[in-house]
Each structure stands twice: as C-alpha cells, then as structure tokens.
Amino acid sequence: MTGPIGFGAFITPFHPVGQSPTVALEYDLQRTERLDRLGFDEVWFGEHHSGGYELISCPEVFIAAAAERTKHVRLGTGVVSLPYHHPLMVADRWVLLDHLTRGRVMFGTGPGALPSDAYMMGIDPVEQRRMMQESLEAILALFRAAPDERIDRHSDWFTLRDAALHIRPYTWPYPEIATAAMISPSGPRLAGTLGTSLLSLSMSVPGGYAAIDTAWEVVRDQAEKAGRDEPDRRDWRVLGIVHLAETRDQAIEDCTYGLADFASYFGAAGFVPLANTVDSAGSPREFVEDYASKGNCCIGTPDECIGYIQDLLDRSGGFGTFLLLGHDWAPPEATFKSYQLFARRVIPYFKGQLRSTQASHDWAKGKRGQLLGRAGEAVVKAISEHTDELKLEGEAGGRWRSDSGQGQA
C-alpha cells in the first residue's frame, strides 16, 4: 500500500471512578476540540452502560454535541452495540445524525463489549455476535433499499414489517459503516462478507484471528467467498496506545498519574485482559516502566512513536488509519502536550509532509554561497544608488540656492 495514512483517536472513554462524570465528559469534548484544531482526521466514541469507567452511554448524542464544537474532524461510533437496539431505530438515528453533521459521521458497529451490559438486558453473550450480524444485515438492507422498496425481517429479537427509511441519508449512498474486531474472527468476517470497513481494536495484543498480522487475511477470504471485489486496506483502522513527551523519562513520569488504575480496570471490569497487564507491585514509576517494556504500547518520544507505528504497518502489511486510544494515563495538560507532539512530529512524517520542506531547506542551504554573493552585491548596489541620488540632490539644491541669490542681487 502506498500513500499517506490517516490519524485519529478512539475515546471509549476511560475515566477512573471517584471523579465528577460531568467534568470527565466535558474533558472528552475538550479533547475532541483540541484534536480537531491539531488536524487529526477522525475521533471515535464508545457505548457502555456499566462499570463506571467508560461513561458515554449514547455515542450518537455525544457526536451531536461534539459536531457543534468542531469544524473539520470526522466523528464515529466505536461502537453502536447493535444487539442493544432495534435496527430501524439505529438506522433512523444515523440518518438524522448524518444530516445534522453534513456527512461528518462514521457508523461503527459491534456486538457489545462489556458482559455486564449484556447481563443487565438479559442478553446471552453467546448470542451477541449472531444478533449483531442479523441487525447489521437489516440496517444495510434499509440503507441500500430502492425508494419504493419495503424491508421484511423476522428474528427472535426484532421484527421489520414493511419497513423503510422515510428520510434518505445526507451522505450518498449512506454513511461509512465499520465493524469492530477485538479477539474473535467475527468482525473481520463480517467486514469481508458485507463489504464494510474494519476497526481493529485489540490494541496490538498478539494472537487470535483479530490480531493485526492475521485480521486482513480473514477480511480478504470472506470477501472472495461472498463474490466481492478485493477489499481496500485503506478501509482498515488499527488502534494503538501512545503517550508522548519531549523525553522518554518525562513520558514515563507522566503516566504514573493513571496507568496503574487503567490496568486494574482491564484486569477487573474491562472487556478483555490486556496481554501487557503486569503485577502492580513496586513504585508507580516501576509499574509504568514494566508496562511499557512489554512492547504493546509506546510511552516515549515522537521518534519512538514513529518506530512503533512503522512496526504496526510492517506487521500488518499496511492499513488506512492509525487510532490513538484515549486514556487518562497522564494529567490533562500532559495529554494535550502528547497530542500536540503527535500532530507536530508524527503525523507529518507519515503523511509525507516533511520531505518537501526539508528538501527546500537543503536546496536553499546548498545555494547559499552562490546566491548570497549576488544578494550582497544587490544590497551594495542599492545603497550606492541611494547615496549617489542624495549627492546629486544636494548638488542640485546648492546650485538652486546660488542661482536664487544672484537673481536677488
């Protein structure tokens, strides 16, 4: 794959318990505004209903608020948990959001990540992936239907009877749809079978059918079986974990603020134990250093981050967009600084924006000796012409005064 990749953030969000949810959600909106101003391409928001840590229960509502405070960045759901909703209601909400944002939205879908969410609604986790596929097929049928076509679908958990969208989407033919992949192959299989984008959210954890070194092969195989064209790797988004500072030592120190709490959440209430979760014994700094040494995240400098992302690109064979996981590892000021360093040093490297400016600088530097001499001559000439002009004006003024005096005499 050639050409630049895109960059975004995935804000589930993660906020440790014991703080105001109002303040935490405002922080997420402020982060989105900052990412928009820094030139990030997209931001995604999750849906969760339990655990007290991931606080956004309706990403569509959050996107509507964020859209009013941003100008350019695209906004996506990461994800709408389809088994929790009737497919007609999901499709209708997305048509509305597509119009309100003038097409700045991306529709990320998944089966639901937290077992505690499904438990409260009486949903068997074993059935969630089947339910997600049934819902997504119904939603796609609604989006792809002809103007006079009606959709009928009957499942053990929803019914569509003579159903149709009474408003067509703003985006033609409909907003981008992505399926999420964590560990199982269900996400890549659906992406290939139904022709959607793929969200790889395993955070670089190795192993399994959703790992970055195997996921795209599943997409390709299923697309071929479904008779679809070769899927485009640019439609693949890969999630990674990054915190940057001017020095690695400072980045490590920043993350003593909240990394241990984050790891504890994943080990207890989180949806999947991280492969690099470590024993919390020792000092906070030792914990961060040990966590970072596992290699599944980048806590360091922009140059180290470039190497981290390049490794993901090499291992995967290439993807379209890299997403930063939104987290509270560091204080807000340090997090904003990390975003700024990423935008200033990492994004332009992968978008090919640095080569032309460097080439122009090197060219000008190489011509300095040749051009500076002529430029110096030009300055001397301008000064000489100016002084000669002043001298001539002075001489002419003296003659005028002399002639005027003789006339009066």
C-alpha positions as a Python dict, from the first residue, in 0.01 Angstrom:
ca = {
    (1, 'M'): (0, 0, 0),
    (2, 'T'): (132, 344, -91),
    (3, 'G'): (34, 696, 9),
    (4, 'P'): (-18, 865, 346),
    (5, 'I'): (-225, 715, 626),
    (6, 'G'): (-488, 890, 834),
    (7, 'F'): (-481, 955, 1207),
    (8, 'G'): (-748, 974, 1471),
    (9, 'A'): (-838, 899, 1831),
    (10, 'F'): (-1061, 636, 1988),
    (11, 'I'): (-1225, 776, 2302),
    (12, 'T'): (-1420, 499, 2468),
    (13, 'P'): (-1367, 690, 2715),
    (14, 'F'): (-1166, 566, 3017),
    (15, 'H'): (-1218, 772, 3332),
    (16, 'P'): (-1129, 632, 3675),
    (17, 'V'): (-1412, 625, 3927),
    (18, 'G'): (-1416, 886, 4201),
    (19, 'Q'): (-1450, 1197, 3983),
    (20, 'S'): (-1738, 1402, 3850),
    (21, 'P'): (-1882, 1242, 3536),
    (22, 'T'): (-1988, 1589, 3420),
    (23, 'V'): (-1629, 1713, 3436),
    (24, 'A'): (-1498, 1393, 3274),
    (25, 'L'): (-1737, 1420, 2979),
    (26, 'E'): (-1650, 1786, 2932),
    (27, 'Y'): (-1285, 1683, 2920),
    (28, 'D'): (-1371, 1442, 2638),
    (29, 'L'): (-1538, 1723, 2445),
    (30, 'Q'): (-1236, 1946, 2502),
    (31, 'R'): (-1006, 1668, 2379),
    (32, 'T'): (-1216, 1639, 2065),
    (33, 'E'): (-1193, 2014, 2005),
    (34, 'R'): (-814, 2002, 2051),
    (35, 'L'): (-778, 1708, 1812),
    (36, 'D'): (-983, 1896, 1554),
    (37, 'R'): (-762, 2206, 1579),
    (38, 'L'): (-446, 1994, 1557),
    (39, 'G'): (-554, 1842, 1226),
    (40, 'F'): (-647, 1487, 1328),
    (41, 'D'): (-872, 1319, 1073),
    (42, 'E'): (-1128, 1149, 1296),
    (43, 'V'): (-1243, 1073, 1653),
    (44, 'W'): (-1448, 773, 1766),
    (45, 'F'): (-1665, 731, 2080),
    (46, 'G'): (-1783, 415, 2256),
    (47, 'E'): (-2110, 291, 2404),
    (48, 'H'): (-2112, 142, 2754),
    (49, 'H'): (-2371, 105, 3027),
    (50, 'S'): (-2191, -37, 3332),
    (51, 'G'): (-1858, -49, 3511),
    (52, 'G'): (-1848, 323, 3599),
    (53, 'Y'): (-1535, 376, 3387),
    (54, 'E'): (-1642, 415, 3024),
    (55, 'L'): (-1900, 688, 3061),
    (56, 'I'): (-2061, 751, 2722),
    (57, 'S'): (-2390, 561, 2701),
    (58, 'C'): (-2505, 703, 2365),
    (59, 'P'): (-2222, 792, 2125),
    (60, 'E'): (-2467, 944, 1875),
    (61, 'V'): (-2575, 1206, 2129),
    (62, 'F'): (-2213, 1275, 2215),
    (63, 'I'): (-2126, 1315, 1847),
    (64, 'A'): (-2410, 1565, 1803),
    (65, 'A'): (-2260, 1777, 2083),
    (66, 'A'): (-1903, 1737, 1953),
    (67, 'A'): (-2006, 1829, 1599),
    (68, 'E'): (-2121, 2171, 1722),
    (69, 'R'): (-1779, 2236, 1876),
    (70, 'T'): (-1560, 2118, 1585),
    (71, 'K'): (-1511, 2215, 1222),
    (72, 'H'): (-1328, 1950, 1025),
    (73, 'V'): (-1274, 1623, 1212),
    (74, 'R'): (-1493, 1323, 1124),
    (75, 'L'): (-1682, 1163, 1413),
    (76, 'G'): (-1761, 794, 1457),
    (77, 'T'): (-1923, 549, 1696),
    (78, 'G'): (-1681, 299, 1838),
    (79, 'V'): (-1921, 130, 1853),
    (80, 'V'): (-2301, 114, 1850),
    (81, 'S'): (-2370, -218, 2024),
    (82, 'L'): (-2629, -350, 1780),
    (83, 'P'): (-2788, -623, 1998),
    (84, 'Y'): (-2898, -349, 2240),
    (85, 'H'): (-3116, -166, 1984),
    (86, 'H'): (-3386, -223, 1725),
    (87, 'P'): (-3221, -192, 1380),
    (88, 'L'): (-3481, 51, 1243),
    (89, 'M'): (-3416, 287, 1535),
    (90, 'V'): (-3041, 266, 1477),
    (91, 'A'): (-3075, 338, 1106),
    (92, 'D'): (-3311, 632, 1168),
    (93, 'R'): (-3079, 786, 1429),
    (94, 'W'): (-2792, 762, 1184),
    (95, 'V'): (-2982, 929, 903),
    (96, 'L'): (-3062, 1217, 1138),
    (97, 'L'): (-2703, 1246, 1260),
    (98, 'D'): (-2572, 1230, 904),
    (99, 'H'): (-2786, 1532, 814),
    (100, 'L'): (-2706, 1729, 1129),
    (101, 'T'): (-2331, 1691, 1075),
    (102, 'R'): (-2342, 1733, 695),
    (103, 'G'): (-2187, 1393, 645),
    (104, 'R'): (-1905, 1407, 903),
    (105, 'V'): (-2003, 1078, 1068),
    (106, 'M'): (-1886, 717, 1054),
    (107, 'F'): (-2106, 432, 1175),
    (108, 'G'): (-1900, 185, 1378),
    (109, 'T'): (-2082, -132, 1483),
    (110, 'G'): (-2014, -415, 1723),
    (111, 'P'): (-2180, -684, 1934),
    (112, 'G'): (-2118, -511, 2269),
    (113, 'A'): (-1800, -537, 2472),
    (114, 'L'): (-1891, -542, 2842),
    (115, 'P'): (-2050, -866, 2965),
    (116, 'S'): (-2213, -666, 3245),
    (117, 'D'): (-2405, -455, 2990),
    (118, 'A'): (-2550, -764, 2823),
    (119, 'Y'): (-2629, -921, 3161),
    (120, 'M'): (-2845, -625, 3269),
    (121, 'M'): (-3050, -654, 2949),
    (122, 'G'): (-3087, -1030, 2973),
    (123, 'I'): (-2879, -1091, 2660),
    (124, 'D'): (-2679, -1413, 2637),
    (125, 'P'): (-2319, -1319, 2537),
    (126, 'V'): (-2305, -1633, 2324),
    (127, 'E'): (-2582, -1485, 2105),
    (128, 'Q'): (-2444, -1134, 2070),
    (129, 'R'): (-2238, -1187, 1754),
    (130, 'R'): (-2527, -1362, 1581),
    (131, 'M'): (-2758, -1078, 1685),
    (132, 'M'): (-2511, -818, 1561),
    (133, 'Q'): (-2494, -981, 1217),
    (134, 'E'): (-2872, -1000, 1190),
    (135, 'S'): (-2904, -635, 1287),
    (136, 'L'): (-2630, -513, 1054),
    (137, 'E'): (-2777, -704, 760),
    (138, 'A'): (-3114, -542, 831),
    (139, 'I'): (-2963, -194, 860),
    (140, 'L'): (-2773, -238, 533),
    (141, 'A'): (-3094, -356, 367),
    (142, 'L'): (-3267, -35, 482),
    (143, 'F'): (-2979, 184, 361),
    (144, 'R'): (-2948, 4, 27),
    (145, 'A'): (-3320, -24, -49),
    (146, 'A'): (-3475, 143, -354),
    (147, 'P'): (-3707, 440, -281),
    (148, 'D'): (-4022, 229, -320),
    (149, 'E'): (-3882, -87, -157),
    (150, 'R'): (-4003, -222, 178),
    (151, 'I'): (-3797, -448, 405),
    (152, 'D'): (-3927, -750, 596),
    (153, 'R'): (-3703, -923, 851),
    (154, 'H'): (-3805, -1153, 1134),
    (155, 'S'): (-3571, -1261, 1414),
    (156, 'D'): (-3626, -1394, 1765),
    (157, 'W'): (-3545, -1048, 1898),
    (158, 'F'): (-3671, -793, 1639),
    (159, 'T'): (-3918, -759, 1354),
    (160, 'L'): (-3914, -537, 1046),
    (161, 'R'): (-4252, -523, 871),
    (162, 'D'): (-4289, -316, 552),
    (163, 'A'): (-4003, -110, 689),
    (164, 'A'): (-3833, 177, 504),
    (165, 'L'): (-3638, 492, 580),
    (166, 'H'): (-3867, 790, 532),
    (167, 'I'): (-3560, 1019, 503),
    (168, 'R'): (-3260, 923, 292),
    (169, 'P'): (-2909, 984, 432),
    (170, 'Y'): (-2721, 1307, 362),
    (171, 'T'): (-2417, 1101, 253),
    (172, 'W'): (-2451, 916, -76),
    (173, 'P'): (-2541, 636, -69),
    (174, 'Y'): (-2512, 619, 313),
    (175, 'P'): (-2252, 690, 588),
    (176, 'E'): (-1942, 475, 608),
    (177, 'I'): (-2008, 159, 812),
    (178, 'A'): (-1734, -23, 1004),
    (179, 'T'): (-1734, -345, 1204),
    (180, 'A'): (-1520, -386, 1515),
    (181, 'A'): (-1268, -663, 1578),
    (182, 'M'): (-1131, -748, 1921),
    (183, 'I'): (-1024, -1112, 1954),
    (184, 'S'): (-1265, -1335, 1762),
    (185, 'P'): (-1284, -1352, 1380),
    (186, 'S'): (-1647, -1231, 1371),
    (187, 'G'): (-1558, -867, 1296),
    (188, 'P'): (-1319, -939, 1007),
    (189, 'R'): (-1560, -1199, 870),
    (190, 'L'): (-1849, -953, 864),
    (191, 'A'): (-1634, -680, 711),
    (192, 'G'): (-1539, -910, 424),
    (193, 'T'): (-1884, -1062, 378),
    (194, 'L'): (-2087, -741, 394),
    (195, 'G'): (-1829, -502, 246),
    (196, 'T'): (-1778, -271, 546),
    (197, 'S'): (-1468, -107, 688),
    (198, 'L'): (-1278, -278, 971),
    (199, 'L'): (-1196, -137, 1317),
    (200, 'S'): (-918, -341, 1479),
    (201, 'L'): (-947, -262, 1849),
    (202, 'S'): (-725, -529, 2001),
    (203, 'M'): (-464, -262, 2086),
    (204, 'S'): (-180, -460, 1926),
    (205, 'V'): (-231, -761, 2152),
    (206, 'P'): (-80, -1053, 1956),
    (207, 'G'): (-259, -1374, 1874),
    (208, 'G'): (-609, -1461, 1756),
    (209, 'Y'): (-796, -1401, 1434),
    (210, 'A'): (-835, -1029, 1509),
    (211, 'A'): (-463, -962, 1559),
    (212, 'I'): (-317, -716, 1310),
    (213, 'D'): (-99, -976, 1142),
    (214, 'T'): (-397, -1202, 1060),
    (215, 'A'): (-716, -989, 1054),
    (216, 'W'): (-693, -864, 698),
    (217, 'E'): (-648, -1212, 557),
    (218, 'V'): (-983, -1305, 715),
    (219, 'V'): (-1143, -999, 550),
    (220, 'R'): (-999, -1093, 211),
    (221, 'D'): (-1103, -1458, 238),
    (222, 'Q'): (-1460, -1371, 328),
    (223, 'A'): (-1485, -1106, 55),
    (224, 'E'): (-1373, -1364, -201),
    (225, 'K'): (-1627, -1618, -74),
    (226, 'A'): (-1901, -1354, -96),
    (227, 'G'): (-1802, -1266, -451),
    (228, 'R'): (-1692, -916, -360),
    (229, 'D'): (-1407, -716, -507),
    (230, 'E'): (-1068, -714, -335),
    (231, 'P'): (-1114, -509, -14),
    (232, 'D'): (-911, -190, 17),
    (233, 'R'): (-664, -176, 306),
    (234, 'R'): (-735, 196, 333),
    (235, 'D'): (-1067, 95, 488),
    (236, 'W'): (-882, -66, 781),
    (237, 'R'): (-827, 121, 1107),
    (238, 'V'): (-583, -3, 1372),
    (239, 'L'): (-588, 107, 1737),
    (240, 'G'): (-268, 166, 1934),
    (241, 'I'): (-172, 307, 2274),
    (242, 'V'): (58, 610, 2287),
    (243, 'H'): (172, 878, 2530),
    (244, 'L'): (444, 1119, 2421),
    (245, 'A'): (669, 1375, 2585),
    (246, 'E'): (990, 1555, 2487),
    (247, 'T'): (1191, 1280, 2663),
    (248, 'R'): (1112, 921, 2745),
    (249, 'D'): (1184, 990, 3111),
    (250, 'Q'): (915, 1261, 3115),
    (251, 'A'): (667, 1035, 2934),
    (252, 'I'): (721, 762, 3195),
    (253, 'E'): (672, 1013, 3475),
    (254, 'D'): (352, 1147, 3316),
    (255, 'C'): (196, 801, 3312),
    (256, 'T'): (244, 742, 3684),
    (257, 'Y'): (-69, 961, 3709),
    (258, 'G'): (-316, 695, 3596),
    (259, 'L'): (-174, 392, 3416),
    (260, 'A'): (-197, 159, 3715),
    (261, 'D'): (-567, 238, 3759),
    (262, 'F'): (-628, 178, 3387),
    (263, 'A'): (-458, -163, 3402),
    (264, 'S'): (-653, -252, 3715),
    (265, 'Y'): (-982, -175, 3538),
    (266, 'F'): (-896, -405, 3248),
    (267, 'G'): (-798, -678, 3485),
    (268, 'A'): (-1127, -650, 3677),
    (269, 'A'): (-1427, -498, 3496),
    (270, 'G'): (-1276, -446, 3150),
    (271, 'F'): (-1382, -636, 2841),
    (272, 'V'): (-1054, -820, 2786),
    (273, 'P'): (-741, -868, 2999),
    (274, 'L'): (-452, -690, 2827),
    (275, 'A'): (-153, -902, 2738),
    (276, 'N'): (75, -640, 2890),
    (277, 'T'): (-110, -607, 3221),
    (278, 'V'): (150, -658, 3491),
    (279, 'D'): (171, -701, 3865),
    (280, 'S'): (115, -367, 4038),
    (281, 'A'): (383, -433, 4299),
    (282, 'G'): (657, -174, 4328),
    (283, 'S'): (652, 202, 4286),
    (284, 'P'): (422, 376, 4034),
    (285, 'R'): (724, 453, 3816),
    (286, 'E'): (843, 91, 3823),
    (287, 'F'): (493, -17, 3723),
    (288, 'V'): (492, 217, 3419),
    (289, 'E'): (841, 110, 3314),
    (290, 'D'): (745, -257, 3339),
    (291, 'Y'): (419, -198, 3149),
    (292, 'A'): (597, -9, 2870),
    (293, 'S'): (864, -279, 2840),
    (294, 'K'): (605, -532, 2719),
    (295, 'G'): (610, -360, 2379),
    (296, 'N'): (235, -330, 2316),
    (297, 'C'): (228, 46, 2367),
    (298, 'C'): (451, 348, 2313),
    (299, 'I'): (541, 560, 2615),
    (300, 'G'): (822, 781, 2490),
    (301, 'T'): (925, 1039, 2234),
    (302, 'P'): (785, 1122, 1888),
    (303, 'D'): (1076, 941, 1723),
    (304, 'E'): (999, 627, 1924),
    (305, 'C'): (634, 660, 1825),
    (306, 'I'): (727, 673, 1457),
    (307, 'G'): (910, 343, 1504),
    (308, 'Y'): (611, 195, 1690),
    (309, 'I'): (364, 283, 1413),
    (310, 'Q'): (603, 172, 1140),
    (311, 'D'): (630, -165, 1310),
    (312, 'L'): (250, -197, 1307),
    (313, 'L'): (243, -108, 938),
    (314, 'D'): (512, -364, 862),
    (315, 'R'): (350, -641, 1065),
    (316, 'S'): (4, -580, 921),
    (317, 'G'): (102, -525, 560),
    (318, 'G'): (-47, -175, 571),
    (319, 'F'): (-369, -9, 688),
    (320, 'G'): (-551, 317, 622),
    (321, 'T'): (-577, 489, 962),
    (322, 'F'): (-399, 471, 1296),
    (323, 'L'): (-613, 549, 1601),
    (324, 'L'): (-476, 666, 1936),
    (325, 'L'): (-653, 513, 2233),
    (326, 'G'): (-797, 788, 2453),
    (327, 'H'): (-695, 730, 2814),
    (328, 'D'): (-627, 905, 3143),
    (329, 'W'): (-274, 773, 3188),
    (330, 'A'): (-140, 1129, 3219),
    (331, 'P'): (-281, 1458, 3356),
    (332, 'P'): (-489, 1661, 3108),
    (333, 'E'): (-208, 1911, 3040),
    (334, 'A'): (39, 1631, 2964),
    (335, 'T'): (-221, 1455, 2746),
    (336, 'F'): (-277, 1770, 2541),
    (337, 'K'): (101, 1807, 2509),
    (338, 'S'): (119, 1447, 2383),
    (339, 'Y'): (-146, 1522, 2117),
    (340, 'Q'): (48, 1831, 2013),
    (341, 'L'): (376, 1641, 1978),
    (342, 'F'): (199, 1370, 1782),
    (343, 'A'): (44, 1626, 1545),
    (344, 'R'): (366, 1823, 1505),
    (345, 'R'): (615, 1540, 1462),
    (346, 'V'): (444, 1206, 1393),
    (347, 'I'): (151, 1284, 1164),
    (348, 'P'): (352, 1488, 910),
    (349, 'Y'): (614, 1211, 893),
    (350, 'F'): (359, 953, 778),
    (351, 'K'): (167, 1196, 559),
    (352, 'G'): (484, 1281, 367),
    (353, 'Q'): (467, 1648, 467),
    (354, 'L'): (826, 1674, 591),
    (355, 'R'): (1021, 1575, 282),
    (356, 'S'): (933, 1876, 68),
    (357, 'T'): (1012, 2133, 339),
    (358, 'Q'): (1340, 1956, 420),
    (359, 'A'): (1429, 1938, 50),
    (360, 'S'): (1355, 2308, 7),
    (361, 'H'): (1566, 2394, 311),
    (362, 'D'): (1856, 2179, 193),
    (363, 'W'): (1839, 2330, -156),
    (364, 'A'): (1843, 2686, -23),
    (365, 'K'): (2129, 2598, 213),
    (366, 'G'): (2330, 2449, -73),
    (367, 'K'): (2279, 2761, -286),
    (368, 'R'): (2372, 2995, -2),
    (369, 'G'): (2728, 3063, -116),
    (370, 'Q'): (2626, 3122, -475),
    (371, 'L'): (2321, 3332, -403),
    (372, 'L'): (2449, 3525, -102),
    (373, 'G'): (2723, 3687, -305),
    (374, 'R'): (2481, 3818, -562),
    (375, 'A'): (2240, 3921, -291),
    (376, 'G'): (2522, 4115, -121),
    (377, 'E'): (2606, 4285, -448),
    (378, 'A'): (2242, 4381, -483),
    (379, 'V'): (2242, 4540, -138),
    (380, 'V'): (2566, 4733, -208),
    (381, 'K'): (2425, 4849, -540),
    (382, 'A'): (2102, 4971, -379),
    (383, 'I'): (2296, 5162, -111),
    (384, 'S'): (2531, 5313, -370),
    (385, 'E'): (2244, 5423, -591),
    (386, 'H'): (2070, 5578, -292),
    (387, 'T'): (2377, 5772, -178),
    (388, 'D'): (2452, 5889, -534),
    (389, 'E'): (2094, 6012, -562),
    (390, 'L'): (2122, 6202, -237),
    (391, 'K'): (2452, 6353, -350),
    (392, 'L'): (2302, 6469, -680),
    (393, 'E'): (2002, 6615, -498),
    (394, 'G'): (2236, 6801, -265),
    (395, 'E'): (2441, 6944, -550),
    (396, 'A'): (2126, 7049, -737),
    (397, 'G'): (1991, 7219, -425),
    (398, 'G'): (2317, 7411, -379),
    (399, 'R'): (2309, 7539, -737),
    (400, 'W'): (1946, 7648, -693),
    (401, 'R'): (2027, 7846, -380),
    (402, 'S'): (2327, 8004, -557),
    (403, 'D'): (2122, 8099, -862),
    (404, 'S'): (1845, 8241, -643),
    (405, 'G'): (2093, 8459, -456),
    (406, 'Q'): (2237, 8606, -776),
    (407, 'G'): (1888, 8683, -905),
    (408, 'Q'): (1802, 8880, -593),
    (409, 'A'): (2124, 9071, -626),
}
